[in-house]
């Protein structure tokens, strides 16, 4: 297998010309070295415009997580570049990258990503605390966000006292709290039942519509895919289709 | 916020927190008890030696300590005693006139230390009266002897029998006398037990032909720890061309040396103890960091700097160390208090060794605050050192990998 040869089916997933870009990847490559090297991301050119609601889909092992991690500044590419909110992430030192993540990217992970010793409200305030926002602002915004994700009365509950769906809604609220440029979610509904999945999606779509928040998420769930506005399909680390609805 | 997080993290995994606290507590507990008993024994030994005989400090004619002869005596002038008593730590000045003397019964002869003493002052300093096993304690006017039990055995004499004393007096006069035994005392130190003879001061001065002269003033202080201060003060105020003021540790340097040698052995044991505890804490810390990989990964991913994560765990460690130190002291202080008041009695071989040196065979505890400061600081530093060694584990965490756990 020649890892450096692009297959013919690779396409560039570009945003409409003239739109404001929040994410742009340029010929992105990531190879996991091992007994057998894996070309997890293989020459991805991707553009995401502000306000898009994008699902990244594809079979298991197609490179969704790897791509999202690189876009989110959690992992580094081997070659190519990632430009988020106008800044290249390629050469940022780690501590600068950490601050960049804090201020620009809201993360929602697959499972249990709340801080167990903090209440729901404190979890939402956590990233704002790292940003050193004043107390009044934190309290006002976390209360507002708790309401926005539909769990207004559960602010003083610890994660262990909440259902999976409720925890994930807190996670979305926390991701939104620092006013990021976009929200990155790797299989946010994978651990949720269908009812919770639907609710979470409602909330995400609502935030997208009302506040214009950009969402980029990966998923295997057809019901989630059906409600996405843009669906980018990966296969073997390459983009094989980019569909807008 | 970091502090709040750290505090709450402590109570999340109570078992883990408890293990770390228990390990540190155990270290503080053991080392404090060890240190306290050792210090207690030393304090007691010094008290024995010093209280038993020398006093914490003495004043002599200059040159007396190096050449302990009758000619190096000084005159017992009231002004000198007043000058010494002017120091507020000095409670009593005990006058003595002492020298080597040959003692003989009808059948036996032995070398003894004849001490001219002031019965009342001596009682205040050395509790001589409490050591009597036969007869009655002399009063200042008595012209009779109080002798060590060993002397009585050696000379095969008892109460009421007489002893012939022969020695050298002041300015080379020969001193001889015949005195009845009015009391027999038993001393802890076998050395003293078989060699001391006490004679009331007035009669002893007469015996030695040294009217109103003394070899030493032994000082009874309100507290032993004031000795350096008292010595310094007296060296200032007394005429140091005529007199020498000596600290007990100058008079008995071997006592300190012996304790230092002994303390060396204990230090090694404590070192091993610290090492073991250090490893226990180290292991638990590593386990803690390993168990919390996911959690650390998440907070780093959402934007918490590694420095802050490290600071959080540092604060957790500080909390645990402080809790451990405080709780072990609340346990040890009453315990050590008890053993200070009710010392452990040593038996068997230990008892013999102690008695050979003239020490009481007991192990009292010491509540000297410096023991607690010292142990708290050592264990604290130990915990921080161990923490420093495990901290790079946190800096090496990669959020992506950590969250895969
Ligand atoms: N740390 C790693 N070391 C080695 N190989 C890896 C590593 N992470 C991912 N891979 C490999 O890279 C490829 C892409 O993995 P990735 O997790 O990005 O896929 P995915 O699309 O997210 O899959 P899934 O749907 O199962 O989550 C897979 O073949 C995977 O085995
Ligand atoms: Mg994945």
XYZ file of C-alpha atoms and ligand atoms in Angstrom:
682
model
C 0.000 0.000 0.000
C 1.401 3.366 -0.981
C 0.280 5.774 1.714
C 1.045 8.903 -0.211
C -1.112 8.287 -3.232
C -4.438 10.022 -3.187
C -7.328 8.024 -4.470
C -9.330 9.540 -7.244
C -12.446 9.883 -5.140
C -10.934 12.519 -2.798
C -12.742 15.842 -3.023
C -12.280 19.280 -1.478
C -15.096 20.215 0.895
C -15.219 23.944 0.375
C -17.449 26.632 1.739
C -19.340 29.031 -0.495
C -17.091 31.802 -1.759
C -17.339 34.978 0.213
C -18.540 33.307 3.405
C -16.730 33.806 6.728
C -14.574 30.735 7.429
C -14.208 29.382 10.952
C -12.211 26.303 10.019
C -10.007 25.582 7.066
C -7.718 22.589 6.573
C -5.136 22.502 3.835
C -3.919 19.125 2.578
C -4.026 17.695 6.077
C -2.185 14.414 6.763
C -1.902 12.312 9.876
C -0.155 8.978 9.926
C -0.107 6.782 13.032
C 3.194 4.964 13.093
C 3.012 1.407 14.245
C 3.691 -2.111 13.110
C 1.513 -1.147 10.184
C 1.338 2.656 9.717
C -2.214 4.002 9.467
C -2.918 7.006 7.288
C -5.782 8.225 9.472
C -6.160 11.591 7.721
C -5.058 11.559 4.137
C -4.921 14.927 2.411
C -8.080 16.524 3.728
C -9.094 19.937 2.337
C -12.030 21.224 4.292
C -13.717 24.577 4.778
C -16.414 25.307 7.312
C -18.233 28.594 7.281
C -19.661 30.434 10.243
C -23.126 29.229 11.173
C -22.878 25.821 9.517
C -24.312 22.704 11.196
C -22.037 19.979 9.895
C -21.972 16.244 10.493
C -18.787 14.302 9.766
C -19.765 10.731 8.992
C -18.089 7.586 7.789
C -17.377 4.027 8.814
C -15.507 3.168 11.958
C -11.818 3.877 11.535
C -12.360 6.349 8.703
C -10.575 9.111 10.626
C -13.430 11.218 12.049
C -12.024 11.465 15.567
C -8.519 12.106 14.311
C -9.719 14.916 12.051
C -11.802 16.537 14.787
C -8.921 16.316 17.261
C -6.575 18.077 14.867
C -9.147 20.772 14.079
C -9.695 21.179 17.823
C -6.000 21.640 18.527
C -5.915 18.493 20.658
C -3.696 16.556 18.271
C -1.144 17.614 15.705
C -1.026 16.841 12.000
C 2.050 15.474 10.274
C 1.707 17.850 7.354
C -0.680 20.431 6.010
C -2.238 23.209 8.040
C -5.293 23.967 10.120
C -6.567 27.510 10.254
C -9.093 28.250 12.952
C -10.633 31.701 13.250
C -7.920 33.016 10.981
C -4.978 31.563 12.953
C -2.763 28.674 11.934
C -2.516 26.049 14.680
C 0.517 24.354 13.144
C 3.255 26.063 15.105
C 1.569 27.148 18.299
C 3.348 26.015 21.477
C 1.312 23.835 23.776
C 0.344 26.382 26.417
C -0.731 28.889 23.752
C -2.734 26.148 22.086
C -4.437 25.403 25.402
C -5.523 29.027 25.685
C -6.576 28.968 22.053
C -8.817 25.995 22.727
C -10.252 27.686 25.781
C -11.198 30.847 23.929
C -12.169 29.532 20.515
C -13.400 25.971 20.662
C -16.208 24.439 22.651
C -15.799 20.696 23.168
C -18.443 18.071 23.683
C -17.111 14.568 24.066
C -18.734 11.203 23.721
C -19.028 10.305 27.374
C -18.636 11.550 30.896
C -16.742 14.709 30.249
C -17.970 16.768 33.173
C -15.857 17.437 36.218
C -17.326 15.048 38.774
C -16.704 17.184 41.852
C -18.409 20.257 40.452
C -22.163 20.871 40.194
C -23.789 21.342 36.797
C -23.678 25.099 37.161
C -20.051 25.060 38.340
C -19.142 22.838 35.409
C -20.624 25.424 33.062
C -18.763 28.181 34.868
C -15.513 26.232 34.802
C -14.317 27.405 31.387
C -15.400 30.972 32.137
C -13.381 30.762 35.341
C -10.361 29.709 33.339
C -11.048 32.791 31.223
C -11.143 34.849 34.425
C -14.599 36.243 33.713
C -16.164 38.207 36.585
C -18.483 36.401 38.951
C -21.692 38.193 37.970
C -21.122 37.435 34.317
C -20.419 33.784 35.061
C -23.509 33.380 37.164
C -25.767 35.156 34.704
C -24.473 33.254 31.699
C -24.466 29.833 33.340
C -28.038 30.336 34.508
C -29.038 31.453 31.055
C -27.307 28.454 29.477
C -28.865 25.995 31.919
C -32.224 27.297 30.804
C -31.216 27.230 27.145
C -30.412 23.513 27.356
C -33.621 22.894 29.284
C -32.287 21.908 32.719
C -32.847 25.172 34.549
C -33.632 23.542 37.878
C -30.686 21.159 37.980
C -27.842 23.645 38.390
C -26.821 22.442 41.836
C -26.753 18.746 40.949
C -23.494 16.870 40.585
C -22.933 14.941 37.313
C -23.479 11.635 39.105
C -26.994 12.800 39.995
C -27.881 13.519 36.364
C -28.929 11.199 33.527
C -26.661 10.747 30.516
C -28.826 13.051 28.444
C -28.828 15.719 31.134
C -25.050 15.433 31.515
C -24.589 15.879 27.801
C -26.784 18.977 27.875
C -24.598 20.388 30.648
C -21.604 19.575 28.439
C -23.133 21.546 25.552
C -23.803 24.444 27.898
C -20.242 24.295 29.156
C -18.913 24.264 25.601
C -20.986 27.355 24.821
C -20.088 29.235 28.006
C -16.724 30.714 26.940
C -18.341 32.042 23.718
C -16.277 29.923 21.368
C -16.003 30.381 17.628
C -17.521 26.947 17.068
C -18.446 23.760 18.863
C -16.722 20.491 18.165
C -18.480 17.309 19.225
C -17.190 13.781 18.681
C -20.172 11.436 18.654
C -22.113 13.486 21.201
C -25.145 11.195 21.097
C -23.397 7.824 21.020
C -24.215 7.091 24.661
C -27.729 8.516 24.630
C -31.120 6.853 24.136
C -33.197 8.005 21.188
C -35.333 10.398 23.210
C -32.311 12.153 24.711
C -30.646 12.169 21.312
C -33.622 13.967 19.819
C -33.740 16.495 22.652
C -30.021 17.229 22.443
C -30.273 17.690 18.708
C -33.219 20.039 19.144
C -31.140 22.117 21.506
C -28.135 22.172 19.196
C -30.247 23.146 16.189
C -31.974 25.835 18.228
C -28.623 27.327 19.265
C -27.452 27.125 15.685
C -30.531 28.901 14.408
C -30.924 31.502 17.169
C -27.329 32.362 17.998
C -25.741 31.320 14.756
C -23.392 28.964 16.620
C -21.323 26.762 14.306
C -21.449 23.043 15.107
C -19.096 20.381 13.769
C -19.869 16.901 15.012
C -19.191 13.313 14.083
C -21.864 10.661 14.293
C -22.904 7.165 13.282
C -26.547 7.779 14.069
C -28.763 8.044 10.965
C -31.390 10.136 12.790
C -28.689 12.655 13.640
C -27.326 12.610 10.102
C -30.846 13.242 8.792
C -31.079 16.483 10.726
C -27.664 17.860 9.771
C -27.514 20.720 7.272
C -24.240 19.592 5.800
C -22.865 16.050 5.762
C -19.215 15.348 5.012
C -18.356 11.694 4.504
C -14.915 10.282 5.263
C -13.489 7.014 4.051
C -9.970 5.893 4.835
C -9.007 9.399 5.892
C -10.318 11.048 2.754
C -13.407 13.121 2.062
C -15.567 11.195 -0.378
C -18.650 13.380 -0.324
C -19.838 16.768 0.873
C -23.562 17.278 0.798
C -25.501 20.433 1.701
C -29.226 20.464 2.399
C -11.209 27.883 42.075
C -8.239 25.577 41.922
C -8.338 25.345 45.702
C -12.037 24.539 45.686
C -11.516 21.867 43.070
C -8.591 20.416 44.992
C -10.563 20.313 48.237
C -13.511 18.595 46.605
C -11.277 16.150 44.787
C -10.000 15.007 48.164
C -13.426 13.869 49.249
C -14.306 12.259 45.962
C -12.116 9.216 46.338
C -12.135 8.984 50.098
C -10.262 5.720 50.201
C -7.339 7.033 48.182
C -7.202 10.238 50.216
C -7.344 8.200 53.378
C -4.432 6.017 52.272
C -2.219 9.011 51.572
C -3.221 10.735 54.800
C -2.714 7.528 56.758
C 0.731 6.978 55.249
C 1.858 10.502 56.091
C 0.212 10.314 59.489
C 1.963 7.082 60.247
C 5.296 8.645 59.320
C 4.726 11.692 61.497
C 3.408 9.593 64.337
C 6.250 7.124 64.381
C 9.003 9.650 63.917
C 7.553 12.029 66.489
C 7.173 9.301 69.076
C 10.672 8.043 68.362
C 12.140 11.511 68.523
C 10.185 12.421 71.623
C 11.254 9.325 73.540
C 14.840 9.833 72.534
C 14.829 13.490 73.502
C 13.019 12.558 76.703
C 15.702 10.032 77.627
C 18.454 12.529 76.858
C 16.779 15.254 78.844
C 16.331 12.826 81.690
C 19.923 11.620 81.525
C 21.180 15.153 81.612
C 18.824 15.880 84.466
C 20.117 12.774 86.235
C 23.755 13.657 85.788
C 23.359 17.335 86.274
C 20.758 17.105 88.983
C 22.559 14.277 90.564
C 25.779 15.996 90.944
C 27.236 18.810 88.944
C 24.285 21.143 88.621
C 23.696 22.867 85.298
C 26.616 25.198 85.915
C 29.388 25.677 88.435
C 31.641 28.446 89.588
C 35.192 27.613 90.672
C 38.491 29.242 91.379
C 40.050 29.807 87.965
C 41.994 26.699 86.929
C 40.257 24.370 89.380
C 38.526 22.161 86.805
C 41.801 21.257 85.099
C 43.697 20.775 88.323
C 41.349 19.702 91.094
C 43.469 20.254 94.152
C 42.840 21.900 97.514
C 45.098 24.803 96.613
C 42.731 25.765 93.826
C 39.933 26.625 96.215
C 38.328 30.014 96.684
C 37.064 31.911 99.628
C 33.335 31.679 100.352
C 32.599 35.407 100.407
C 29.022 36.583 100.745
C 29.355 39.126 97.921
C 30.175 36.437 95.370
C 27.168 34.332 96.250
C 24.911 37.387 96.093
C 26.291 38.290 92.700
C 25.422 34.827 91.409
C 21.975 34.797 92.999
C 21.282 38.118 91.299
C 20.589 36.186 88.116
C 16.872 35.420 88.227
C 17.291 31.891 86.855
C 19.547 30.887 89.744
C 17.469 29.432 92.558
C 20.162 28.088 94.830
C 23.923 28.191 95.122
C 25.262 24.955 96.566
C 28.643 25.196 98.267
C 31.042 22.261 98.143
C 34.549 21.453 99.185
C 35.741 18.162 97.812
C 38.863 16.136 97.238
C 40.199 12.601 97.143
C 40.660 11.010 100.494
C 41.679 7.614 101.747
C 39.014 5.951 103.918
C 39.797 3.044 106.206
C 37.998 0.715 108.556
C 39.766 -1.660 110.838
C 40.204 -4.205 108.065
C 39.863 -2.395 104.707
C 40.967 0.740 102.895
C 39.505 2.467 99.858
C 39.906 5.677 97.891
C 36.946 7.999 98.180
C 35.737 11.419 97.183
C 35.112 13.369 100.353
C 32.568 16.082 99.777
C 32.032 18.860 102.229
C 28.410 19.840 101.700
C 25.643 22.127 102.805
C 22.863 19.663 103.703
C 19.982 22.015 102.969
C 21.262 23.425 99.706
C 22.352 19.986 98.553
C 18.890 18.632 99.175
C 17.453 21.349 96.970
C 19.799 20.498 94.101
C 20.430 16.756 94.234
C 17.708 15.436 96.562
C 20.409 13.671 98.498
C 18.103 12.966 101.413
C 15.798 10.931 99.172
C 18.636 8.530 98.422
C 19.121 7.456 102.024
C 18.657 3.765 102.733
C 19.753 3.853 106.377
C 20.385 6.328 109.157
C 19.323 9.950 109.220
C 20.243 12.934 107.087
C 22.994 15.108 108.624
C 22.349 18.655 109.722
C 24.972 21.393 109.150
C 26.391 21.066 112.652
C 26.830 17.299 112.581
C 30.330 15.916 112.566
C 29.346 12.644 111.001
C 29.359 11.045 107.546
C 26.843 10.170 104.900
C 28.410 7.459 102.720
C 27.612 5.602 99.522
C 26.245 2.115 99.919
C 29.264 0.739 98.025
C 31.670 2.373 100.438
C 29.864 0.747 103.360
C 30.003 -2.650 101.696
C 33.642 -2.296 100.808
C 34.682 -1.246 104.276
C 32.250 -3.731 105.830
C 30.769 -1.033 108.049
C 27.311 0.072 109.091
C 25.523 2.943 110.850
C 27.343 4.011 113.998
C 30.686 2.546 112.934
C 33.603 4.920 112.442
C 35.826 5.610 109.456
C 39.342 6.948 109.449
C 39.947 9.544 106.738
C 43.362 10.557 105.473
C 44.064 13.109 102.791
C 45.909 16.201 101.797
C 44.558 19.533 102.962
C 44.985 23.159 102.036
C 48.556 24.319 101.508
C 49.902 20.819 101.850
C 48.822 20.174 105.429
C 47.926 16.590 106.056
C 44.300 15.966 106.897
C 43.197 13.173 109.167
C 40.042 12.494 111.087
C 37.768 9.891 112.625
C 34.066 10.171 111.935
C 31.015 8.029 112.661
C 28.666 6.944 109.870
C 25.217 8.474 110.375
C 23.654 7.747 107.003
C 24.020 5.411 104.027
C 22.712 6.383 100.603
C 22.254 4.461 97.380
C 23.162 6.241 94.145
C 22.092 5.265 90.657
C 25.635 5.427 89.375
C 27.718 2.518 90.668
C 30.823 4.657 90.264
C 29.542 7.228 92.733
C 27.933 4.621 94.922
C 31.260 3.063 95.769
C 33.262 6.258 96.183
C 31.382 9.172 97.737
C 31.473 10.288 101.322
C 29.639 13.411 102.456
C 30.620 15.445 105.477
C 28.869 18.673 106.529
C 30.757 21.626 105.094
C 32.017 23.213 108.307
C 33.594 20.011 109.505
C 35.023 19.267 106.049
C 36.668 22.718 105.929
C 38.152 22.008 109.317
C 39.298 18.567 108.189
C 41.026 19.983 105.096
C 42.403 22.944 106.992
C 40.586 25.159 104.535
C 38.607 27.498 106.707
C 35.787 29.195 104.769
C 37.123 27.866 101.450
C 35.274 25.999 98.688
C 36.096 24.069 95.560
C 32.824 24.897 93.851
C 29.466 26.527 93.747
C 26.994 24.292 91.962
C 24.049 26.259 90.620
C 20.427 25.153 90.806
C 18.500 26.813 87.964
C 14.771 27.260 87.523
C 15.060 25.571 84.138
C 17.851 23.695 82.412
C 17.371 25.519 79.143
C 18.481 28.785 80.758
C 21.986 27.496 81.375
C 23.705 29.175 78.425
C 22.133 32.482 79.325
C 23.161 32.160 82.977
C 26.739 31.195 82.132
C 27.087 34.088 79.712
C 25.674 36.495 82.286
C 27.969 35.319 85.058
C 31.016 35.411 82.824
C 30.147 39.048 82.249
C 29.598 39.991 85.835
C 32.113 37.884 87.766
C 35.818 38.517 87.773
C 36.959 35.959 85.241
C 40.585 36.399 86.269
C 39.696 34.919 89.632
C 36.820 32.591 88.784
C 35.731 30.188 86.073
C 32.053 29.683 85.197
C 31.385 26.323 83.548
C 28.457 24.842 81.718
C 27.551 21.224 82.495
C 28.472 20.234 78.957
C 31.964 21.607 79.431
C 32.325 19.623 82.619
C 30.864 16.449 81.133
C 31.580 16.593 77.415
C 31.324 12.814 77.219
C 27.617 12.969 78.056
C 26.853 15.004 74.961
C 29.186 12.927 72.843
C 27.505 9.751 73.979
C 24.090 11.149 73.108
C 25.267 12.330 69.741
C 26.671 8.904 68.925
C 23.414 7.314 70.028
C 21.348 9.818 68.057
C 23.312 8.877 64.945
C 21.900 5.353 65.108
C 18.402 6.681 65.546
C 18.829 9.037 62.606
C 19.585 6.069 60.355
C 16.430 4.342 61.550
C 14.378 7.449 60.957
C 15.937 7.836 57.537
C 14.779 4.338 56.635
C 11.342 5.118 58.002
C 11.115 8.299 55.929
C 12.270 6.402 52.862
C 9.599 3.732 53.257
C 6.896 6.307 53.834
C 8.213 8.342 50.924
C 7.755 5.360 48.639
C 4.266 4.672 49.937
C 3.242 8.251 49.207
C 4.999 8.116 45.852
C 3.158 4.939 44.872
C -0.212 6.308 45.911
C 0.415 9.549 44.068
C 1.363 7.749 40.868
C -1.719 5.575 41.199
C -3.822 8.686 41.769
C -2.471 10.368 38.648
C -2.981 7.165 36.664
C -6.575 6.770 37.865
C -7.397 10.360 37.014
C -5.930 10.394 33.517
C -9.354 10.799 31.914
C -10.393 13.607 34.202
C -7.084 15.429 33.720
C -7.396 14.904 29.970
C -10.849 16.489 29.939
C -9.904 19.604 31.895
C -6.779 20.048 29.768
C -8.822 19.619 26.591
C -11.312 22.308 27.540
C -8.507 24.722 28.267
C -6.967 24.193 31.708
C -3.213 24.599 31.491
C -1.042 21.752 32.730
C 0.535 24.134 35.186
C -2.869 24.690 36.731
C -3.631 20.982 36.845
C -0.289 20.455 38.578
C -1.075 23.273 40.988
C -4.402 21.636 41.764
C -2.774 18.329 42.651
C -0.137 20.204 44.642
C -2.869 21.827 46.704
C -4.504 18.440 47.190
C -1.179 17.106 48.428
C -0.755 20.097 50.736
C -4.205 19.548 52.190
C -3.519 15.881 52.784
C -0.127 16.563 54.349
C -1.513 19.241 56.639
C -4.454 17.098 57.692
C -2.073 14.226 58.364
C 0.335 16.322 60.394
C -2.385 18.000 62.438
C -4.234 14.762 63.136
C -1.112 12.868 64.087
C -0.178 15.598 66.534
C -3.613 15.521 68.100
C -2.956 11.820 68.641
C 0.664 11.994 69.762
C 0.528 14.968 72.090
C -1.820 13.353 74.646
C -0.006 10.036 74.211
C 3.405 11.578 74.776
C 2.027 13.624 77.619
C 1.065 10.372 79.262
C 4.508 8.880 78.761
C 6.161 12.026 80.034
C 4.186 11.723 83.259
C 4.406 7.918 83.390
C 7.723 6.990 81.815
C 8.250 3.516 80.407
C 10.336 1.413 82.795
C 13.230 -0.317 81.112
C 14.041 -3.840 82.143
C 16.753 -6.450 81.652
C 19.910 -5.564 79.810
C 18.827 -2.018 79.016
C 18.260 -1.354 82.673
C 21.797 -2.481 83.505
C 23.365 -0.400 80.752
C 21.517 2.696 81.905
C 22.460 2.157 85.502
C 26.078 1.640 84.635
C 26.169 5.162 83.346
C 24.340 6.383 86.375
C 21.080 7.030 84.542
C 17.599 6.118 85.667
C 16.369 3.181 83.597
C 13.271 4.952 82.349
C 12.069 6.275 79.025
C 10.107 9.435 79.569
C 8.713 11.286 76.560
C 9.643 14.849 75.772
C 7.128 17.480 74.734
C 9.775 19.884 73.537
C 7.981 21.859 70.788
C 11.046 21.728 68.544
C 10.432 17.977 68.094
C 7.041 18.690 66.617
C 8.227 21.544 64.411
C 11.100 19.455 63.188
C 9.055 16.381 62.364
C 6.328 18.432 60.729
C 8.879 20.168 58.542
C 10.724 16.970 57.624
C 7.554 15.129 56.659
C 6.235 18.157 54.823
C 9.431 18.464 52.814
C 9.352 14.719 52.196
C 5.803 14.904 50.838
C 6.695 17.837 48.608
C 9.794 16.071 47.351
C 7.811 12.978 46.477
C 5.243 15.219 44.841
C 7.963 16.891 42.773
C 9.074 13.504 41.539
C 5.613 12.483 40.391
C 4.588 15.810 38.892
C 6.199 15.224 35.508
C 3.583 12.507 35.013
C 1.032 15.274 34.809
C 3.083 17.295 32.380
C 3.402 14.283 30.136
C -0.349 13.744 29.829
C -1.677 14.125 26.299
C -5.375 14.980 26.527
C -6.324 12.924 23.452
C -4.674 9.818 24.788
C -5.780 10.419 28.346
C -9.400 10.653 27.237
C -9.214 7.362 25.402
C -9.026 5.596 28.807
N -3.381 6.698 18.700
C -3.480 5.908 17.632
N -2.467 5.100 17.307
C -2.517 4.328 16.220
N -3.571 4.290 15.393
C -4.635 5.070 15.670
C -4.645 5.923 16.809
N -5.821 6.579 16.822
C -6.520 6.167 15.737
N -5.794 5.260 15.060
C -6.201 4.628 13.816
O -6.498 5.635 12.861
C -7.620 5.316 12.142
C -8.669 6.393 12.286
O -9.138 6.367 13.622
P -10.244 7.332 14.152
O -10.395 7.070 15.582
O -9.933 8.696 13.716
O -11.528 6.811 13.369
P -13.043 7.148 13.602
O -13.599 7.471 12.295
O -13.182 8.138 14.676
O -13.618 5.759 14.094
P -14.844 5.484 15.041
O -16.072 5.689 14.231
O -14.688 4.053 15.426
O -14.745 6.416 16.182
C -8.105 3.953 12.612
O -7.570 2.974 11.750
C -7.473 3.835 13.973
O -7.196 2.490 14.243
Mg -14.117 8.193 16.554
